[in-house]
């Protein structure tokens, strides 16, 4: 293990900016994210003044780069703007020389990050070492909560859809009362009528599933288009995977066929005269 | 027979389909109620949280929100004195938030520290013991989780450590304080170990004493109706600070949780569509099956208006029964969904996403009833406009 082979500090700081027209030589370089550059109408080469507070905007820097930040779901709702500076420039600006929020350590191949973190923590005083896996797990807590919420909503929606499907199928089959009565009068067997009604239910469920899948793709595309524009990000908000389609189609087919079977069974076991409305 | 009786009899004739429809409406009603609670609950809960101690205004470093960044403002004492002189200001206080350590046996535990001015604090309510007196530099307040973590009760002593020096492996700033009371910090997340001292002690521990730094200032106007005016006045007087009234903070918070509000609107609309389709389909098929009966009634002199009213009453009955079941179901699912969302890391324990209130129930109920009744319009129109003679002739053959 090579401790501290890579040392970096990434600080987010609130800065207040004013545009300046003077261009002193050797100004510190600043990289600005695209949205901020667009908002302030900044271009590479412009000079800006920064400060840690509204009454201390004394630090001048030159825009050296405009970058597109990596899409981060944890950041999109905050509406924060970021810029990047060389660490010494930022610590000088903040008046906190040689202070950082965190250090990153790259390990040689074959060394466990968890055991390295544990070893550092045993000898540590004043800091805490975490492996990237632990940090990723901690920082994804929010999304795990959102996923649990989505699952709970999905269950409620599936139950509502299932009841709706059962009801529609029942009504669809019961609509065939007169047809079933006529078929029974002319001697068609119950099994044949049952099979025909079941097949019809399955076909309706299959057609509905197909339309539903198309609708889901359209809704997903609309969701992505809306939220990408709303949050000005490239993140994907709605992802329809083959597993989701498979589950949804199978569920609707099973429910449709089940509901059709129940309704058809009731129908073929009703006296033909009753079906005809004269019983 | 009354319209209601006719509708009920018709529904009883097809029990299975009526039960399934009511079940579908009940689930849709539950989802709608949950979404109505979610869309308004975030705002209400956050407002109640912010106003729980009666302070309507927060001042923070320019461009920040309370405890959103580690930015601090300087000259807190001077600012507080200036704000207290503003007309219509009843109280003002400064707060510094920082992370701290405390000794437990031979190890250190990390705590969150609040530096407060006890005479004007908007952050806690007392649970036991006594509050800090203004300027009391020997006392400390603990949250229940901090009390458990430190095994400390009222009257015990705890040593708080502000800064550690990794290079010389020593505590750079430490202070032993006596536990005055156990409090509930309003904005703490579940299980957060927090401690509070008077502002000057916390500033010393955090190394922020020299510039008299604070994270935010809280202001209470003499009356809620004056809060907006006072906030506007403070904005003019302190342009270097961010002045937010409760309404401003709620607006920022809503913006961050916009996803949940939009989800609530989408799912609420979907539940209404399902209700319309269920009631519309069921009643249309019922009407088609009873066209003969309806034609006979029309031939006996029953008016079109009566037929329409009775079909719409049938829709209203279905919706009412489904909604009553749905409201009970919705309150239950709301508790479950709330328990999921309130487990968001860092969310104040007192915050709630689903707030059951009479107006939420009334809104969901009225919207459903109107939707269900309107969904019966098409089948009612179908029943009222069916040709009497042709229908009777067809029924007779």
XYZ file of C-alpha atoms in Angstrom:
676
model
C 0.000 0.000 0.000
C 1.212 3.452 -0.837
C -0.448 5.877 1.497
C -1.432 9.204 0.071
C -0.131 8.468 -3.419
C -2.842 10.756 -4.662
C -3.945 13.667 -2.609
C -6.728 15.917 -3.602
C -9.224 18.122 -1.934
C -12.509 19.001 -3.487
C -14.254 21.813 -1.745
C -17.573 23.282 -2.631
C -17.766 26.863 -1.641
C -20.339 29.497 -2.069
C -18.884 32.319 -4.082
C -20.235 35.623 -5.165
C -19.099 36.832 -8.546
C -18.685 40.066 -10.347
C -17.380 40.517 -13.820
C -14.199 42.444 -14.293
C -12.681 43.817 -17.446
C -9.097 44.018 -16.187
C -6.835 41.144 -17.103
C -3.863 41.006 -14.744
C -1.172 38.538 -15.670
C -0.918 35.114 -14.016
C -4.376 35.034 -12.522
C -5.463 31.766 -10.912
C -7.327 29.472 -13.280
C -10.936 28.538 -12.685
C -13.070 25.887 -14.389
C -16.769 26.697 -14.459
C -19.631 24.336 -15.067
C -21.653 24.923 -18.220
C -24.909 26.008 -16.537
C -23.131 28.628 -14.432
C -21.185 29.911 -17.442
C -24.420 30.143 -19.381
C -26.240 31.928 -16.539
C -23.474 34.509 -16.104
C -22.684 34.670 -19.823
C -19.057 33.741 -19.222
C -16.561 32.470 -21.769
C -13.045 31.097 -21.550
C -10.626 33.954 -20.912
C -13.061 36.106 -18.925
C -11.931 37.413 -15.575
C -14.120 37.099 -12.518
C -13.878 38.115 -8.901
C -14.732 35.735 -6.104
C -15.032 35.841 -2.356
C -16.158 33.691 0.539
C -18.765 36.287 1.526
C -20.677 39.097 -0.102
C -18.517 41.744 1.575
C -15.169 40.196 0.706
C -15.070 39.700 -3.063
C -11.394 40.332 -3.563
C -10.033 37.264 -5.316
C -9.604 37.548 -9.090
C -9.385 34.526 -11.391
C -9.559 33.753 -15.066
C -11.992 31.277 -16.637
C -9.695 28.606 -18.028
C -12.328 25.999 -18.856
C -16.043 25.419 -19.055
C -17.013 21.856 -18.238
C -20.110 19.688 -18.287
C -20.497 18.209 -14.805
C -21.088 14.493 -14.463
C -24.798 13.879 -14.002
C -25.380 13.176 -10.345
C -28.892 12.322 -9.135
C -27.965 13.498 -5.636
C -27.268 16.997 -6.910
C -29.978 17.738 -9.438
C -32.653 18.981 -7.057
C -30.292 21.252 -5.119
C -29.850 23.752 -7.934
C -26.260 24.431 -6.879
C -23.615 25.714 -9.270
C -20.076 24.468 -9.036
C -16.693 25.694 -10.090
C -13.290 24.155 -9.716
C -10.027 25.733 -8.708
C -6.568 24.537 -7.904
C -6.482 23.579 -4.230
C -3.891 26.191 -3.119
C -5.915 28.953 -4.823
C -9.106 27.877 -3.076
C -7.544 27.557 0.375
C -5.995 30.992 -0.088
C -9.382 32.387 -1.095
C -11.030 30.862 1.978
C -8.247 31.900 4.315
C -7.718 28.309 5.412
C -4.229 27.430 4.165
C -3.386 23.728 3.940
C -6.845 22.560 5.037
C -8.954 20.101 3.076
C -12.260 18.342 3.590
C -11.028 14.960 2.456
C -8.123 13.066 0.986
C -8.364 10.366 -1.659
C -5.991 7.433 -1.547
C -5.247 5.079 -4.419
C -4.108 1.595 -3.386
C -1.767 -0.736 -5.211
C -3.418 -3.714 -6.856
C -4.410 -6.628 -4.622
C -4.839 -4.590 -1.446
C -8.293 -4.615 0.128
C -9.713 -1.133 0.555
C -11.609 -2.205 3.686
C -8.522 -3.601 5.416
C -6.515 -0.503 4.451
C -9.263 1.736 5.868
C -9.354 -0.338 9.070
C -5.594 -0.074 9.433
C -5.671 3.670 8.907
C -8.471 4.054 11.445
C -6.495 2.105 14.060
C -3.656 4.557 13.738
C -5.821 7.588 13.038
C -6.515 10.554 15.209
C -8.679 13.321 13.951
C -9.799 11.703 10.754
C -11.786 8.709 9.621
C -10.949 6.483 6.660
C -13.736 4.946 4.564
C -13.501 2.659 1.581
C -15.186 3.826 -1.635
C -17.656 0.949 -1.308
C -18.804 2.171 2.127
C -19.075 5.768 0.925
C -21.076 4.646 -2.118
C -23.356 2.605 0.105
C -23.879 5.500 2.544
C -24.445 8.067 -0.164
C -26.940 5.846 -1.968
C -29.207 5.640 1.104
C -31.444 8.341 -0.338
C -31.962 6.402 -3.547
C -32.643 3.205 -1.657
C -35.443 5.034 0.166
C -36.796 6.341 -3.150
C -36.644 2.809 -4.584
C -38.573 1.426 -1.616
C -41.177 4.147 -2.091
C -41.436 3.364 -5.805
C -41.863 -0.333 -5.039
C -44.644 0.386 -2.542
C -46.428 2.644 -5.046
C -45.924 0.001 -7.751
C -47.589 -2.642 -5.554
C -50.619 -0.400 -4.973
C -50.777 0.361 -8.703
C -50.513 -3.328 -9.611
C -53.324 -4.231 -7.200
C -55.503 -1.437 -8.648
C -54.699 -2.545 -12.213
C -55.406 -6.182 -11.337
C -58.835 -5.352 -9.934
C -59.546 -3.151 -12.940
C -58.505 -5.931 -15.317
C -60.592 -8.526 -13.466
C -63.601 -6.256 -13.597
C -63.226 -5.475 -17.300
C -62.728 -9.131 -18.182
C -65.778 -10.126 -16.193
C -67.865 -7.509 -17.952
C -66.435 -8.460 -21.343
C -67.393 -12.112 -20.907
C -70.797 -11.322 -19.425
C -71.506 -9.200 -22.470
C -71.590 -12.489 -24.408
C -74.553 -13.882 -22.477
C -76.892 -13.908 -25.468
C -74.255 -15.438 -27.775
C -73.566 -18.138 -25.203
C -77.300 -18.828 -24.835
C -77.733 -19.198 -28.609
C -74.734 -21.518 -28.811
C -76.145 -23.641 -25.990
C -79.568 -23.760 -27.739
C -78.027 -25.045 -30.992
C -76.105 -27.724 -29.141
C -72.595 -26.330 -28.822
C -70.819 -28.017 -25.911
C -70.054 -26.121 -22.708
C -66.353 -26.924 -23.092
C -66.280 -25.342 -26.565
C -68.022 -22.183 -25.344
C -65.689 -22.030 -22.334
C -62.648 -22.425 -24.612
C -63.864 -19.731 -27.003
C -64.536 -17.249 -24.189
C -61.185 -18.028 -22.567
C -59.365 -17.552 -25.859
C -61.127 -14.241 -26.335
C -60.075 -13.137 -22.831
C -56.455 -14.103 -23.506
C -56.484 -12.267 -26.835
C -57.928 -9.155 -25.215
C -55.300 -9.349 -22.431
C -52.521 -9.847 -24.996
C -53.707 -6.915 -27.094
C -54.032 -4.789 -23.947
C -50.500 -5.777 -22.874
C -49.135 -4.825 -26.265
C -50.846 -1.440 -26.175
C -49.792 -0.997 -22.542
C -46.153 -1.664 -23.425
C -46.289 0.921 -26.180
C -47.947 3.376 -23.826
C -45.264 2.704 -21.186
C -42.508 3.466 -23.704
C -44.243 6.697 -24.696
C -44.805 7.692 -21.047
C -41.176 6.825 -20.210
C -39.886 8.902 -23.128
C -42.114 11.814 -22.111
C -40.958 11.508 -18.471
C -37.297 11.506 -19.488
C -37.752 14.397 -21.896
C -39.617 16.462 -19.287
C -37.275 15.873 -16.351
C -34.113 16.201 -18.446
C -35.328 19.602 -19.528
C -36.646 20.481 -16.061
C -33.366 19.659 -14.289
C -31.062 20.401 -17.250
C -29.384 17.018 -16.972
C -28.677 13.916 -19.041
C -29.853 11.515 -16.337
C -32.343 8.787 -17.197
C -35.436 8.989 -15.005
C -37.587 6.264 -16.498
C -35.976 3.014 -17.587
C -38.133 0.249 -19.044
C -36.166 -2.978 -18.957
C -37.080 -6.307 -20.637
C -37.622 -7.739 -17.130
C -40.249 -5.095 -16.365
C -42.031 -5.745 -19.673
C -41.896 -9.506 -19.129
C -43.332 -9.182 -15.613
C -46.090 -6.771 -16.666
C -47.144 -8.768 -19.736
C -47.158 -12.067 -17.845
C -49.125 -10.529 -14.990
C -51.779 -9.098 -17.292
C -52.009 -12.346 -19.293
C -52.387 -14.465 -16.159
C -54.901 -12.055 -14.608
C -56.792 -11.677 -17.883
C -56.935 -15.416 -18.489
C -57.868 -16.066 -14.837
C -60.645 -13.505 -14.859
C -61.879 -14.726 -18.237
C -61.886 -18.325 -16.990
C -63.894 -17.445 -13.868
C -66.426 -15.442 -15.850
C -66.671 -18.084 -18.610
C -67.137 -20.855 -16.047
C -70.012 -18.927 -14.447
C -71.537 -18.311 -17.861
C -71.437 -21.904 -19.100
C -72.934 -23.121 -15.816
C -75.908 -20.771 -16.097
C -79.085 -22.177 -17.665
C -79.440 -21.078 -21.334
C -82.917 -19.662 -20.689
C -81.557 -17.507 -17.868
C -78.803 -16.309 -20.203
C -81.518 -15.527 -22.749
C -83.362 -13.516 -20.094
C -86.382 -15.762 -19.870
C -85.376 -17.974 -16.934
C -89.012 2.857 -5.555
C -86.560 5.726 -5.017
C -83.645 6.307 -7.362
C -81.233 5.161 -4.685
C -83.178 1.954 -4.115
C -83.286 1.276 -7.859
C -79.539 1.775 -8.112
C -78.824 -0.465 -5.129
C -81.120 -3.183 -6.492
C -79.362 -3.028 -9.829
C -75.966 -3.358 -8.170
C -77.165 -6.279 -6.010
C -78.298 -8.080 -9.165
C -74.645 -8.354 -10.286
C -72.841 -8.728 -7.000
C -69.484 -9.926 -8.289
C -69.062 -7.093 -10.760
C -70.305 -4.568 -8.198
C -67.859 -5.886 -5.575
C -64.979 -5.786 -8.054
C -65.899 -2.260 -9.106
C -66.140 -1.083 -5.503
C -62.762 -2.726 -4.808
C -61.239 -0.952 -7.813
C -62.732 2.390 -6.783
C -61.562 1.839 -3.188
C -57.962 1.295 -4.286
C -58.129 4.284 -6.621
C -59.627 6.366 -3.808
C -56.861 5.234 -1.449
C -54.211 6.194 -3.987
C -55.884 9.556 -4.643
C -56.115 10.326 -0.930
C -52.457 9.394 -0.435
C -51.432 11.622 -3.308
C -53.557 14.541 -2.051
C -51.878 14.128 1.341
C -48.428 13.899 -0.275
C -48.871 16.945 -2.501
C -49.891 19.196 0.389
C -48.263 17.351 3.281
C -44.677 18.304 2.466
C -45.505 21.995 2.582
C -47.655 21.793 5.708
C -45.254 19.622 7.645
C -42.259 21.811 6.792
C -44.165 24.996 7.670
C -45.216 23.542 11.016
C -41.632 22.474 11.675
C -40.242 25.932 10.899
C -42.867 27.688 12.982
C -42.754 25.225 15.862
C -40.919 27.770 18.028
C -42.646 30.808 16.556
C -39.620 32.223 14.682
C -40.703 33.286 11.184
C -37.439 34.556 9.648
C -33.940 33.089 9.105
C -30.820 35.029 8.101
C -27.879 33.144 6.623
C -24.734 33.941 4.620
C -25.620 35.292 1.161
C -26.769 32.581 -1.236
C -27.204 29.847 1.355
C -30.035 28.209 3.237
C -29.919 27.288 6.946
C -27.401 24.482 7.588
C -27.176 23.800 3.839
C -23.473 24.609 3.658
C -20.715 25.155 6.184
C -20.647 28.876 5.393
C -20.871 31.158 8.411
C -21.463 34.839 8.958
C -19.223 37.085 11.009
C -20.051 39.549 13.785
C -23.089 37.587 14.977
C -23.464 39.540 18.244
C -23.406 42.881 16.474
C -25.929 41.680 13.895
C -28.294 40.299 16.546
C -28.187 43.569 18.472
C -28.938 45.523 15.295
C -31.836 43.226 14.399
C -33.336 43.442 17.895
C -33.565 47.193 17.436
C -35.686 46.820 14.276
C -39.323 47.772 14.995
C -41.750 44.825 15.120
C -38.958 42.361 15.951
C -39.884 40.506 19.143
C -36.772 38.336 19.439
C -33.595 37.483 17.567
C -30.858 34.971 18.242
C -27.756 33.485 16.645
C -26.999 29.808 16.085
C -23.720 28.120 15.242
C -23.735 24.531 14.025
C -20.572 22.455 14.021
C -19.342 18.928 14.476
C -17.769 18.015 17.795
C -16.322 15.025 19.579
C -16.786 13.719 23.071
C -14.942 11.124 25.098
C -16.656 7.838 25.859
C -14.292 5.546 27.699
C -11.115 5.405 25.662
C -12.762 6.300 22.372
C -14.168 9.415 20.760
C -17.700 9.791 19.494
C -18.809 12.402 16.960
C -21.658 14.740 17.833
C -23.422 17.670 16.249
C -23.088 20.853 18.277
C -25.455 23.816 18.412
C -24.264 27.120 19.823
C -27.373 29.011 20.902
C -28.519 32.113 22.723
C -30.938 30.633 25.272
C -32.903 33.862 25.606
C -33.877 33.662 21.908
C -33.673 30.114 20.656
C -35.766 28.476 17.942
C -34.206 25.050 17.989
C -35.320 22.942 20.939
C -37.924 22.078 23.501
C -37.019 20.933 27.011
C -37.692 17.324 27.950
C -36.096 17.224 31.393
C -33.713 19.214 33.583
C -33.377 22.945 33.200
C -32.626 25.280 30.319
C -29.335 27.110 29.993
C -29.313 30.609 31.410
C -28.076 33.375 29.076
C -24.295 33.417 29.308
C -24.120 30.067 31.171
C -20.726 28.841 30.002
C -20.614 25.739 32.189
C -23.779 23.941 31.090
C -24.678 21.751 28.137
C -27.941 20.429 26.703
C -28.099 16.930 25.256
C -30.517 15.244 22.896
C -31.800 11.850 24.038
C -29.578 9.991 21.523
C -26.551 11.984 22.745
C -27.471 11.231 26.349
C -27.621 7.502 25.534
C -24.421 7.606 23.496
C -22.459 9.387 26.233
C -24.186 7.547 29.125
C -24.801 10.995 30.604
C -27.836 12.274 32.526
C -28.788 15.646 34.000
C -26.113 16.676 36.504
C -23.349 14.553 34.918
C -20.250 16.050 33.334
C -19.209 15.562 29.719
C -16.048 16.628 27.952
C -16.566 18.102 24.514
C -13.665 18.290 22.094
C -13.785 20.854 19.352
C -10.733 20.153 17.245
C -8.307 17.275 17.040
C -4.734 17.559 15.917
C -3.751 14.461 13.922
C -0.103 15.477 13.729
C 0.557 15.598 17.470
C -2.290 13.158 18.310
C -3.898 15.452 20.810
C -7.110 17.369 21.436
C -6.573 20.942 20.491
C -9.737 22.375 22.073
C -11.652 20.687 24.880
C -14.115 21.709 27.560
C -15.805 19.859 30.433
C -19.422 20.898 30.927
C -22.274 19.898 33.222
C -25.454 18.486 31.677
C -28.247 20.999 32.442
C -31.050 19.347 30.547
C -32.233 16.847 27.981
C -33.903 18.468 24.997
C -35.544 17.621 21.686
C -33.801 19.446 18.875
C -36.500 20.364 16.366
C -34.424 19.790 13.206
C -32.514 16.666 14.288
C -32.894 13.502 12.253
C -33.895 10.305 13.990
C -31.158 9.192 16.388
C -28.958 12.272 15.885
C -26.629 12.784 18.852
C -26.635 16.550 19.370
C -25.448 18.832 22.116
C -26.026 22.519 22.743
C -24.107 25.171 24.611
C -24.290 28.917 24.734
C -22.981 30.482 21.530
C -19.652 31.684 22.931
C -18.709 28.201 24.212
C -19.532 26.548 20.890
C -17.645 29.269 19.004
C -14.574 28.571 21.166
C -14.842 24.815 20.597
C -15.195 25.322 16.836
C -12.402 27.890 16.681
C -14.875 30.505 15.460
C -14.770 32.851 18.438
C -12.418 35.458 17.013
C -14.785 36.587 14.238
C -17.908 35.908 16.349
C -19.240 33.504 13.709
C -22.715 31.983 13.442
C -24.402 29.695 10.939
C -27.698 31.539 11.018
C -29.768 34.120 12.821
C -33.376 33.502 13.750
C -35.913 36.283 14.080
C -39.402 36.351 15.553
C -41.720 39.147 14.466
C -44.226 40.478 16.984
C -47.020 39.049 14.877
C -47.166 36.482 12.055
C -48.825 39.047 9.801
C -45.776 41.323 10.174
C -43.244 38.632 9.182
C -43.159 39.512 5.460
C -42.742 43.236 6.193
C -39.992 42.590 8.736
C -38.226 40.227 6.288
C -38.365 42.870 3.549
C -36.961 45.474 5.965
C -34.129 43.150 7.010
C -33.323 42.458 3.341
C -32.887 46.184 2.764
C -30.880 46.732 5.936
C -28.596 43.678 5.594
C -27.944 43.200 1.858
C -24.912 41.034 2.617
C -27.175 38.408 4.223
C -29.768 36.015 2.829
C -33.090 36.772 4.476
C -35.727 34.056 4.207
C -39.199 34.051 5.658
C -40.898 30.719 6.334
C -42.743 31.095 3.024
C -39.399 31.554 1.190
C -37.903 28.494 2.882
C -40.969 26.412 2.080
C -40.649 27.492 -1.551
C -36.988 26.376 -1.660
C -37.861 23.089 0.024
C -40.742 22.442 -2.351
C -38.394 23.021 -5.255
C -36.088 20.310 -3.946
C -38.926 17.872 -3.449
C -40.680 18.830 -6.672
C -40.394 15.223 -7.851
C -42.725 13.990 -5.104
C -45.319 16.661 -5.786
C -45.313 15.901 -9.493
C -45.513 12.177 -8.792
C -48.489 12.898 -6.546
C -50.250 14.820 -9.318
C -49.567 12.105 -11.927
C -50.650 9.191 -9.731
C -53.656 11.124 -8.418
C -54.766 11.817 -12.011
C -54.259 8.167 -12.945
C -56.412 7.026 -10.039
C -59.172 9.363 -11.224
C -58.929 7.963 -14.770
C -59.225 4.406 -13.392
C -62.294 5.459 -11.385
C -63.926 7.045 -14.431
C -63.228 3.985 -16.594
C -64.496 1.556 -13.952
C -67.721 3.383 -13.236
C -68.318 4.317 -16.864
C -67.785 0.760 -18.120
C -69.803 -0.906 -15.379
C -72.771 1.421 -15.723
C -72.714 1.332 -19.533
C -72.927 -2.463 -19.500
C -75.604 -2.376 -16.775
C -77.629 0.102 -18.800
C -77.264 -1.960 -21.988
C -78.559 -4.999 -20.099
C -81.506 -3.052 -18.702
C -82.525 -1.169 -21.825
C -85.780 -3.169 -21.888
C -86.615 -2.215 -18.287
C -85.750 1.410 -18.964
C -87.878 1.471 -22.127
C -90.796 -0.018 -20.167
C -90.438 2.636 -17.472
C -90.296 5.345 -20.150
C -93.456 3.866 -21.785
C -95.192 4.078 -18.383
C -94.445 7.802 -18.234
C -91.173 8.006 -16.311
C -89.339 11.092 -17.556
C -85.881 11.140 -19.143
C -84.691 13.350 -16.316
C -85.675 10.669 -13.775
C -83.802 7.994 -15.737
C -80.669 10.169 -15.917
C -80.891 10.981 -12.209
C -81.210 7.326 -11.281
C -78.248 6.200 -13.384
C -76.131 9.001 -11.954
C -77.253 8.071 -8.461
C -76.069 4.548 -9.167
C -72.650 5.964 -10.046
C -72.686 8.081 -6.888
C -73.557 5.034 -4.753
C -70.677 3.047 -6.222
C -68.281 5.947 -5.704
C -69.448 6.641 -2.162
C -69.120 3.034 -1.015
C -65.731 2.701 -2.762
C -64.527 6.026 -1.343
C -65.443 5.160 2.245
C -63.467 1.923 2.031
C -60.734 3.765 0.098
C -60.306 6.441 2.756
C -59.712 3.825 5.462
C -57.335 1.985 3.122
C -55.627 5.256 2.158
C -54.950 6.275 5.760
C -53.322 2.892 6.366
C -51.166 2.994 3.230
C -50.229 6.625 3.945
C -48.715 5.583 7.278
C -46.713 2.871 5.563
C -45.539 5.154 2.740
C -44.674 7.865 5.271
C -42.553 5.414 7.252
C -40.588 4.732 4.040
C -40.052 8.360 3.037
C -39.239 9.638 6.520
C -36.301 7.243 6.599
C -34.502 9.621 4.211
C -31.052 10.242 5.690
C -30.746 13.633 7.362
C -34.455 14.422 7.347
C -35.752 15.973 10.593
C -37.488 13.294 12.669
C -40.490 15.587 13.168
C -41.061 15.852 9.417
C -43.885 14.005 7.713
C -44.721 13.610 4.017
C -48.298 12.388 4.442
C -50.266 14.620 6.753
C -53.852 13.412 7.282
C -56.054 16.440 7.640
C -59.747 17.048 7.343
C -59.299 19.193 4.228
C -57.262 16.435 2.482
C -60.014 13.927 3.187
C -62.673 16.378 2.043
C -60.772 17.246 -1.162
C -60.228 13.591 -2.082
C -63.856 12.734 -1.239
C -65.383 15.606 -3.224
C -63.129 15.032 -6.257
C -63.982 11.322 -6.266
C -67.695 11.879 -5.844
C -67.776 14.419 -8.667
C -65.666 12.146 -10.880
C -67.819 9.092 -10.162
C -71.042 10.975 -10.761
C -69.748 12.531 -13.970
C -68.505 9.125 -15.166
C -72.150 8.026 -15.097
C -73.123 10.776 -17.555
C -72.514 8.728 -20.719
C -74.484 5.630 -19.597
C -77.215 7.952 -18.286
C -77.416 9.710 -21.635
C -77.486 6.292 -23.364
C -80.397 5.188 -21.172
C -82.334 8.406 -21.619
C -82.015 8.552 -25.413
C -82.729 4.908 -26.261
C -85.797 4.668 -28.574
C -88.690 3.329 -26.467
C -90.761 1.590 -29.162
C -87.822 -0.037 -30.964
C -86.316 -1.279 -27.692
C -89.632 -2.767 -26.520
C -90.142 -4.447 -29.908
C -86.631 -5.909 -29.802
C -87.197 -7.143 -26.227
C -90.456 -8.824 -27.212
C -88.940 -10.827 -30.107
